[in-house]
């Protein structure tokens, strides 16, 4: 673990002149306060104050004072901010109240709380996300479009894959920041890409996920491209998901592995799967938080729509990758990269742990292509669907008995409030589709 003394020594040695204190709001947007290096010691002591009433979902104006308490292990130099030998760095912070208590509306604090509850039961959570994204062109006015000169497909190579140089630069930047990159490739849709970084404990992975998205957007801009993690930016082609590979460890061993179990899965793994399945609808508003998220969750584009599990079936919500032993894991396929990873991981862990606590049994795995099953066949197999809209997902979240346990009352209330406004604005907005289909007829 890094210490204050080591960070100050690095600041001096590396000629760091600017320092960013980062945190995340309830909707998953990264915020920061930029400081001259003269304020570094004060910042590292957690004495920097900011106005919490200006951040969506935080507090009312009469409760505005908040403090940023840095996590020293997240300190990193920003490779793209080096100019004339002068560098900048960032550190991720938790939000604290003036009385010294963690702020319950801070998503990072909330995840730490949920992880502590799992630790008290003997479990530690590891997560490895696969966040897909698109690279698009800008128009002549500098606005992002949904146009791409890249017509490559899954696993294509150069010169067909026009994003390869941009991906390489993203990977190089991430590695300079301490990421271990496992793979990168062109995805199925035109202009769609994936870069996979190594799994870690859930808190580190959530930090890495918000950093990853920031780096991807920043480096893409240097290549004259716009990177978007919007789940479904283009009609008629695949959308972007963020499959979450997750496992629980207990006493240093993978709690999901049992060499003598069916599929070599332990009771913990099967119960965790059952918990994810039982509460997937109720947490969909968090794992898939945009109106646009539900344009991705439709049959025909490899996105999971139906709540089922399988050892290999990619039409299922949950898949069990083939690796076993320390690598035994559950792949939860519905989340998309627009989600707040701190909240999404907290919800998944809460659901899985509830399955373990109550010893839920999952249904039999579904090894058929669910998209080809009739409604009657799905009903017989007990397969139901994820919500079809943000409005439906919000209603499921409101009735989810684990929602407050996973998110806390403050975040739950503010999240539902913000997303209800988003849905209402969408519901009342007149779209281009309506004008194209109705104006000349009616």
Coordinates of C-alpha atoms in Angstrom, one line a residue:
X1 CA 0.0 0.0 0.0
X2 CA 1.2 3.5 -0.9
X3 CA 1.8 6.0 1.9
X4 CA 1.5 9.7 2.0
X5 CA 5.3 10.0 2.2
X6 CA 5.8 7.9 -0.9
X7 CA 3.2 9.9 -2.9
X8 CA 4.9 13.2 -1.9
X9 CA 8.3 11.8 -2.9
X10 CA 6.8 10.7 -6.3
X11 CA 5.3 14.1 -6.8
X12 CA 8.7 15.8 -6.3
X13 CA 10.7 13.2 -8.3
X14 CA 8.3 13.2 -11.3
X15 CA 7.8 16.9 -11.5
X16 CA 4.1 16.7 -10.9
X17 CA 2.6 20.2 -10.8
X18 CA -1.2 19.5 -10.8
X19 CA -3.2 17.1 -8.8
X20 CA -6.7 15.8 -9.4
X21 CA -9.0 14.6 -6.7
X22 CA -11.6 12.3 -8.3
X23 CA -14.9 10.9 -7.1
X24 CA -18.0 9.5 -8.7
X25 CA -21.6 10.7 -8.5
X26 CA -24.7 8.4 -8.2
X27 CA -25.2 8.3 -11.9
X28 CA -21.6 7.0 -12.5
X29 CA -20.2 10.3 -13.8
X30 CA -16.6 11.0 -12.8
X31 CA -16.0 14.4 -11.1
X32 CA -12.8 16.0 -10.0
X33 CA -11.2 18.9 -8.2
X34 CA -7.9 20.1 -9.8
X35 CA -5.4 21.5 -7.4
X36 CA -1.9 23.0 -7.7
X37 CA 0.7 20.9 -6.2
X38 CA 1.1 23.3 -3.3
X39 CA -2.1 21.9 -2.0
X40 CA -1.0 18.2 -2.3
X41 CA -0.3 17.7 1.4
X42 CA -3.6 19.2 2.5
X43 CA -5.4 17.0 -0.1
X44 CA -3.7 13.9 1.1
X45 CA -4.8 14.6 4.6
X46 CA -8.4 14.7 3.5
X47 CA -8.9 18.4 4.2
X48 CA -10.2 19.4 0.8
X49 CA -13.8 20.5 0.9
X50 CA -16.3 20.8 -2.0
X51 CA -20.0 21.8 -2.4
X52 CA -21.9 18.5 -2.4
X53 CA -25.2 20.3 -3.3
X54 CA -23.9 20.9 -6.8
X55 CA -23.5 17.2 -7.5
X56 CA -26.5 15.2 -8.8
X57 CA -28.1 13.1 -6.1
X58 CA -25.8 14.2 -3.3
X59 CA -27.3 16.5 -0.7
X60 CA -29.5 19.6 -0.3
X61 CA -27.9 23.1 -0.3
X62 CA -28.2 23.4 3.5
X63 CA -26.1 20.2 3.8
X64 CA -23.5 21.1 1.2
X65 CA -20.1 20.8 2.8
X66 CA -18.3 17.6 1.9
X67 CA -14.7 16.4 2.3
X68 CA -12.7 14.2 -0.1
X69 CA -10.7 11.5 1.6
X70 CA -8.1 10.0 -0.9
X71 CA -7.4 6.3 -1.3
X72 CA -3.6 6.4 -1.6
X73 CA -3.5 3.2 -3.6
X74 CA -5.3 4.9 -6.5
X75 CA -2.6 7.5 -7.0
X76 CA -1.4 7.5 -10.6
X77 CA 0.3 9.8 -13.1
X78 CA -1.7 10.8 -16.1
X79 CA 0.5 9.9 -19.2
X80 CA -1.4 12.2 -21.6
X81 CA -1.0 15.3 -19.3
X82 CA 2.8 15.6 -19.6
X83 CA 3.9 18.8 -21.2
X84 CA 7.5 20.2 -21.2
X85 CA 8.4 17.8 -18.5
X86 CA 5.5 18.9 -16.2
X87 CA 3.1 16.2 -15.2
X88 CA -0.3 15.8 -13.6
X89 CA -1.6 13.0 -11.4
X90 CA -4.9 11.8 -9.9
X91 CA -6.2 10.0 -6.9
X92 CA -9.6 8.6 -6.3
X93 CA -11.4 9.7 -3.1
X94 CA -14.3 8.7 -0.9
X95 CA -16.7 11.4 0.1
X96 CA -17.0 12.2 3.8
X97 CA -19.3 14.4 5.9
X98 CA -18.0 17.2 8.1
X99 CA -18.5 15.1 11.2
X100 CA -15.9 12.6 9.8
X101 CA -18.4 9.9 8.9
X102 CA -18.5 8.4 5.4
X103 CA -21.2 10.0 3.2
X104 CA -23.9 7.4 2.5
X105 CA -24.6 8.9 -0.9
X106 CA -21.1 8.2 -2.1
X107 CA -21.2 5.1 -4.4
X108 CA -17.7 4.1 -3.5
X109 CA -18.5 4.2 0.2
X110 CA -21.6 2.1 -0.5
X111 CA -19.7 -0.6 -2.3
X112 CA -17.2 -0.7 0.6
X113 CA -20.1 -1.2 3.0
X114 CA -21.5 -4.1 1.0
X115 CA -18.1 -5.7 0.6
X116 CA -17.5 -5.4 4.4
X117 CA -20.8 -7.3 5.0
X118 CA -19.7 -10.1 2.6
X119 CA -16.3 -10.1 4.3
X120 CA -18.0 -10.6 7.7
X121 CA -19.6 -13.7 6.2
X122 CA -16.2 -14.9 5.1
X123 CA -16.3 -13.9 1.4
X124 CA -14.3 -11.6 -0.9
X125 CA -15.6 -10.6 -4.3
X126 CA -13.5 -10.5 -7.5
X127 CA -14.8 -9.0 -10.7
X128 CA -13.5 -8.8 -14.3
X129 CA -15.7 -6.7 -16.6
X130 CA -15.7 -6.7 -20.4
X131 CA -16.7 -3.1 -21.4
X132 CA -17.5 -2.7 -25.1
X133 CA -17.4 0.6 -26.8
X134 CA -17.8 2.3 -30.2
X135 CA -15.4 4.6 -32.0
X136 CA -17.2 7.2 -34.2
X137 CA -16.3 10.2 -36.3
X138 CA -16.9 13.8 -35.5
X139 CA -18.8 16.1 -37.9
X140 CA -17.5 19.4 -39.3
X141 CA -18.7 21.2 -36.2
X142 CA -16.9 18.9 -33.8
X143 CA -20.0 17.1 -32.7
X144 CA -20.0 13.3 -32.3
X145 CA -21.9 11.3 -34.9
X146 CA -22.7 7.6 -35.3
X147 CA -20.7 7.3 -38.5
X148 CA -17.7 5.1 -38.7
X149 CA -15.3 4.5 -41.6
X150 CA -14.5 1.1 -40.0
X151 CA -16.4 -1.8 -41.6
X152 CA -14.6 -4.6 -39.7
X153 CA -16.2 -7.4 -37.8
X154 CA -15.5 -9.7 -35.0
X155 CA -11.7 -10.3 -34.5
X156 CA -10.9 -8.6 -37.8
X157 CA -7.3 -7.5 -38.4
X158 CA -5.7 -4.5 -40.0
X159 CA -6.1 -2.9 -42.5
X160 CA -9.8 -3.7 -42.2
X161 CA -9.8 -2.9 -38.5
X162 CA -9.3 0.9 -38.6
X163 CA -9.4 1.2 -34.8
X164 CA -6.3 -0.9 -34.2
X165 CA -3.9 2.1 -33.8
X166 CA -6.3 3.8 -31.4
X167 CA -6.8 0.7 -29.4
X168 CA -3.0 0.2 -29.2
X169 CA -2.5 3.7 -27.8
X170 CA -5.3 3.2 -25.3
X171 CA -3.6 0.0 -24.1
X172 CA -0.2 1.6 -23.9
X173 CA -1.7 4.4 -21.7
X174 CA -3.5 2.0 -19.5
X175 CA -0.4 -0.1 -19.0
X176 CA 1.5 3.1 -18.0
X177 CA -1.2 3.6 -15.4
X178 CA -0.7 0.1 -13.9
X179 CA -3.4 -1.9 -15.7
X180 CA -2.7 -5.4 -16.8
X181 CA -4.3 -5.8 -20.2
X182 CA -5.3 -9.3 -21.1
X183 CA -6.7 -8.9 -24.6
X184 CA -8.2 -6.5 -27.2
X185 CA -10.1 -7.0 -30.4
X186 CA -12.6 -5.6 -32.8
X187 CA -16.2 -6.5 -31.8
X188 CA -19.1 -7.7 -33.9
X189 CA -20.5 -4.4 -35.0
X190 CA -18.9 -1.9 -37.3
X191 CA -16.8 0.6 -35.2
X192 CA -17.2 -1.6 -32.0
X193 CA -14.3 -2.6 -29.8
X194 CA -13.3 -4.4 -26.6
X195 CA -10.3 -4.1 -24.4
X196 CA -10.1 -6.5 -21.4
X197 CA -8.1 -5.8 -18.3
X198 CA -7.4 -8.3 -15.5
X199 CA -9.9 -9.0 -12.8
X200 CA -9.3 -7.7 -9.3
X201 CA -11.2 -7.3 -6.0
X202 CA -14.5 -5.5 -6.6
X203 CA -13.5 -2.1 -5.3
X204 CA -10.3 -2.0 -7.3
X205 CA -12.2 -3.2 -10.4
X206 CA -14.8 -0.4 -10.0
X207 CA -12.0 2.1 -9.7
X208 CA -10.4 0.6 -12.8
X209 CA -13.7 0.7 -14.7
X210 CA -14.3 4.4 -14.3
X211 CA -10.6 5.0 -15.1
X212 CA -10.8 2.8 -18.2
X213 CA -13.8 4.7 -19.6
X214 CA -12.1 8.0 -19.0
X215 CA -8.8 6.9 -20.7
X216 CA -10.7 5.4 -23.7
X217 CA -12.5 8.6 -24.3
X218 CA -9.4 10.7 -23.8
X219 CA -7.1 8.8 -26.2
X220 CA -9.8 8.4 -28.8
X221 CA -10.2 12.2 -29.0
X222 CA -6.5 12.4 -29.7
X223 CA -7.1 10.2 -32.8
X224 CA -10.0 12.4 -33.9
X225 CA -12.5 9.8 -32.8
X226 CA -15.4 9.9 -30.3
X227 CA -15.6 6.9 -28.0
X228 CA -19.0 6.1 -26.6
X229 CA -20.2 3.5 -24.0
X230 CA -23.8 4.2 -24.9
X231 CA -25.4 0.7 -24.9
X232 CA -27.2 0.9 -28.3
X233 CA -26.0 3.9 -30.4
X234 CA -27.1 2.5 -33.8
X235 CA -30.3 0.7 -34.6
X236 CA -30.0 -2.7 -36.3
X237 CA -26.5 -3.7 -35.1
X238 CA -25.2 -5.1 -31.8
X239 CA -25.1 -2.9 -28.8
X240 CA -22.4 -2.7 -26.2
X241 CA -22.5 -4.8 -23.1
X242 CA -20.3 -5.1 -20.0
X243 CA -20.3 -8.8 -19.1
X244 CA -19.2 -9.1 -15.5
X245 CA -17.1 -12.2 -14.6
X246 CA -17.4 -12.6 -10.8
X247 CA -16.3 -15.0 -8.2
X248 CA -16.1 -15.3 -4.4
X249 CA -13.0 -16.3 -2.5
X250 CA -13.0 -17.8 1.0
X251 CA -9.9 -18.3 3.0
X252 CA -7.8 -17.7 -0.1
X253 CA -9.6 -20.4 -2.2
X254 CA -12.2 -19.9 -4.9
X255 CA -15.5 -20.6 -3.2
X256 CA -17.2 -21.4 -6.5
X257 CA -15.0 -24.4 -7.3
X258 CA -15.8 -27.9 -6.2
X259 CA -14.0 -30.7 -8.1
X260 CA -16.8 -33.2 -7.1
X261 CA -19.8 -30.9 -7.8
X262 CA -22.0 -30.9 -10.9
X263 CA -20.1 -28.9 -13.6
X264 CA -17.4 -28.7 -10.8
X265 CA -19.5 -25.9 -9.2
X266 CA -19.8 -25.6 -5.4
X267 CA -23.0 -25.1 -3.5
X268 CA -21.9 -21.5 -3.0
X269 CA -21.7 -21.0 -6.8
X270 CA -25.1 -22.5 -7.5
X271 CA -26.7 -20.5 -4.7
X272 CA -25.0 -17.4 -5.9
X273 CA -26.3 -18.0 -9.4
X274 CA -29.8 -18.5 -8.0
X275 CA -29.6 -15.2 -6.2
X276 CA -28.5 -13.4 -9.3
X277 CA -31.4 -14.9 -11.2
X278 CA -34.0 -14.2 -8.6
X279 CA -33.1 -10.5 -8.3
X280 CA -31.9 -9.7 -11.9
X281 CA -35.1 -7.9 -12.8
X282 CA -35.1 -6.0 -9.5
X283 CA -31.6 -4.6 -10.1
X284 CA -31.9 -4.1 -13.9
X285 CA -32.4 -0.3 -13.4
X286 CA -28.9 -0.2 -11.9
X287 CA -27.1 -2.6 -14.2
X288 CA -28.9 -1.1 -17.2
X289 CA -29.7 2.5 -16.2
X290 CA -30.5 4.3 -19.4
X291 CA -33.6 4.6 -21.6
X292 CA -31.2 3.4 -24.3
X293 CA -30.2 0.4 -22.3
X294 CA -33.4 -1.4 -23.2
X295 CA -32.8 -0.8 -27.0
X296 CA -29.9 -3.3 -26.5
X297 CA -31.8 -5.8 -24.4
X298 CA -33.9 -7.2 -27.3
X299 CA -33.7 -10.6 -29.0
X300 CA -31.4 -11.0 -32.1
X301 CA -28.3 -9.1 -31.1
X302 CA -26.5 -11.5 -28.7
X303 CA -27.7 -9.5 -25.7
X304 CA -29.3 -11.5 -22.9
X305 CA -33.0 -10.9 -22.6
X306 CA -34.2 -14.0 -20.7
X307 CA -33.3 -15.0 -17.1
X308 CA -31.6 -18.4 -17.4
X309 CA -28.2 -19.9 -16.9
X310 CA -26.0 -22.4 -18.7
X311 CA -22.4 -23.7 -18.8
X312 CA -22.0 -22.5 -22.4
X313 CA -25.2 -21.0 -23.8
X314 CA -24.6 -17.4 -24.8
X315 CA -28.3 -16.7 -25.1
X316 CA -28.6 -17.1 -21.3
X317 CA -28.3 -14.3 -18.8
X318 CA -25.6 -16.2 -16.9
X319 CA -22.9 -18.3 -18.4
X320 CA -20.2 -20.4 -16.7
X321 CA -16.9 -20.1 -18.6
X322 CA -15.0 -23.3 -19.0
X323 CA -12.0 -22.6 -16.8
X324 CA -12.1 -24.2 -13.3
X325 CA -10.0 -24.2 -10.2
X326 CA -8.9 -20.7 -9.2
X327 CA -10.5 -19.4 -12.4
X328 CA -14.0 -20.7 -11.7
X329 CA -16.4 -17.8 -12.2
X330 CA -19.9 -16.7 -13.1
X331 CA -20.4 -14.4 -16.1
X332 CA -23.4 -12.1 -15.7
X333 CA -24.1 -10.8 -19.2
X334 CA -26.9 -8.2 -18.9
X335 CA -25.0 -5.1 -17.5
X336 CA -24.0 -2.5 -20.0
X337 CA -21.1 0.0 -19.7
X338 CA -23.3 3.0 -18.9
X339 CA -23.8 1.6 -15.4
X340 CA -22.2 3.0 -12.3
X341 CA -19.8 0.1 -11.5
X342 CA -19.8 0.8 -7.8
X343 CA -23.6 0.4 -7.6
X344 CA -23.8 -2.5 -10.1
X345 CA -21.2 -4.6 -8.3
X346 CA -22.9 -3.8 -4.9
X347 CA -26.2 -5.0 -6.4
X348 CA -24.8 -8.2 -7.9
X349 CA -23.0 -9.1 -4.7
X350 CA -26.0 -8.5 -2.6
X351 CA -28.2 -10.7 -4.8
X352 CA -25.6 -13.5 -4.9
X353 CA -25.0 -13.4 -1.2
X354 CA -28.7 -13.5 -0.6
X355 CA -28.8 -16.7 -2.6
X356 CA -26.1 -18.1 -0.4
X357 CA -27.7 -16.9 2.8
X358 CA -31.0 -18.5 2.0
X359 CA -29.6 -21.5 0.2
X360 CA -31.5 -20.9 -3.0
X361 CA -31.4 -23.6 -5.7
X362 CA -31.1 -22.5 -9.3
X363 CA -33.3 -24.1 -11.9
X364 CA -31.9 -26.6 -14.3
X365 CA -29.4 -25.0 -16.8
X366 CA -30.9 -24.0 -20.2
X367 CA -28.7 -25.4 -23.0
X368 CA -31.0 -24.6 -25.9
X369 CA -31.0 -21.3 -27.9
X370 CA -33.6 -19.4 -25.9
X371 CA -34.3 -17.1 -28.8
X372 CA -35.7 -20.1 -30.7
X373 CA -38.0 -21.3 -27.8
X374 CA -41.7 -20.6 -28.0
X375 CA -43.4 -18.7 -25.2
X376 CA -45.0 -22.0 -24.0
X377 CA -41.6 -23.7 -23.9
X378 CA -40.1 -20.8 -21.9
X379 CA -43.0 -20.9 -19.5
X380 CA -42.6 -24.6 -19.0
X381 CA -38.9 -24.0 -18.3
X382 CA -39.7 -21.2 -15.9
X383 CA -37.8 -18.6 -18.0
X384 CA -38.9 -15.0 -17.6
X385 CA -37.7 -11.8 -19.2
X386 CA -35.7 -8.9 -18.1
X387 CA -37.6 -5.5 -18.0
X388 CA -38.4 -4.1 -21.5
X389 CA -38.0 -0.5 -20.6
X390 CA -36.5 1.8 -18.0
X391 CA -39.9 2.5 -16.6
X392 CA -40.5 -1.3 -16.0
X393 CA -37.1 -1.6 -14.5
X394 CA -37.7 1.2 -12.1
X395 CA -41.0 -0.4 -10.9
X396 CA -39.0 -3.6 -10.4
X397 CA -36.4 -1.8 -8.4
X398 CA -39.0 -0.1 -6.2
X399 CA -40.5 -3.5 -5.3
X400 CA -37.1 -5.3 -4.9
X401 CA -36.8 -6.3 -1.2
X402 CA -33.0 -6.1 -1.5
X403 CA -32.8 -2.7 -3.1
X404 CA -32.2 -0.7 0.1
X405 CA -29.8 -3.3 1.4
X406 CA -27.7 -3.0 -1.7
X407 CA -27.8 0.7 -2.2
X408 CA -28.8 2.3 1.1
X409 CA -31.8 4.5 1.5
X410 CA -30.1 7.7 0.3
X411 CA -28.8 6.3 -3.0
X412 CA -31.9 4.3 -3.7
X413 CA -34.2 7.4 -3.3
X414 CA -32.0 9.7 -5.3
X415 CA -31.4 7.1 -8.0
X416 CA -35.1 6.4 -8.5
X417 CA -35.8 10.2 -8.5
X418 CA -33.2 10.9 -11.2
X419 CA -34.1 8.0 -13.4
X420 CA -37.9 8.7 -13.1
X421 CA -37.2 12.2 -14.4
X422 CA -35.1 10.7 -17.3
X423 CA -37.9 8.4 -18.2
X424 CA -40.6 11.1 -18.1
X425 CA -38.5 13.4 -20.3
X426 CA -38.1 10.5 -22.8
X427 CA -41.8 9.6 -22.6
X428 CA -43.0 13.1 -23.4
X429 CA -40.3 13.8 -26.1
X430 CA -41.4 13.7 -29.8
X431 CA -38.9 11.6 -31.6
X432 CA -37.8 11.5 -35.2
X433 CA -39.4 8.1 -35.6
X434 CA -42.8 9.6 -34.7
X435 CA -42.4 12.4 -37.2
X436 CA -41.3 10.1 -40.0
X437 CA -44.1 7.7 -39.4
X438 CA -47.1 9.9 -38.5
X439 CA -46.7 13.4 -40.0
X440 CA -47.7 12.5 -43.5
X441 CA -50.5 10.2 -42.5
X442 CA -52.2 12.0 -39.7

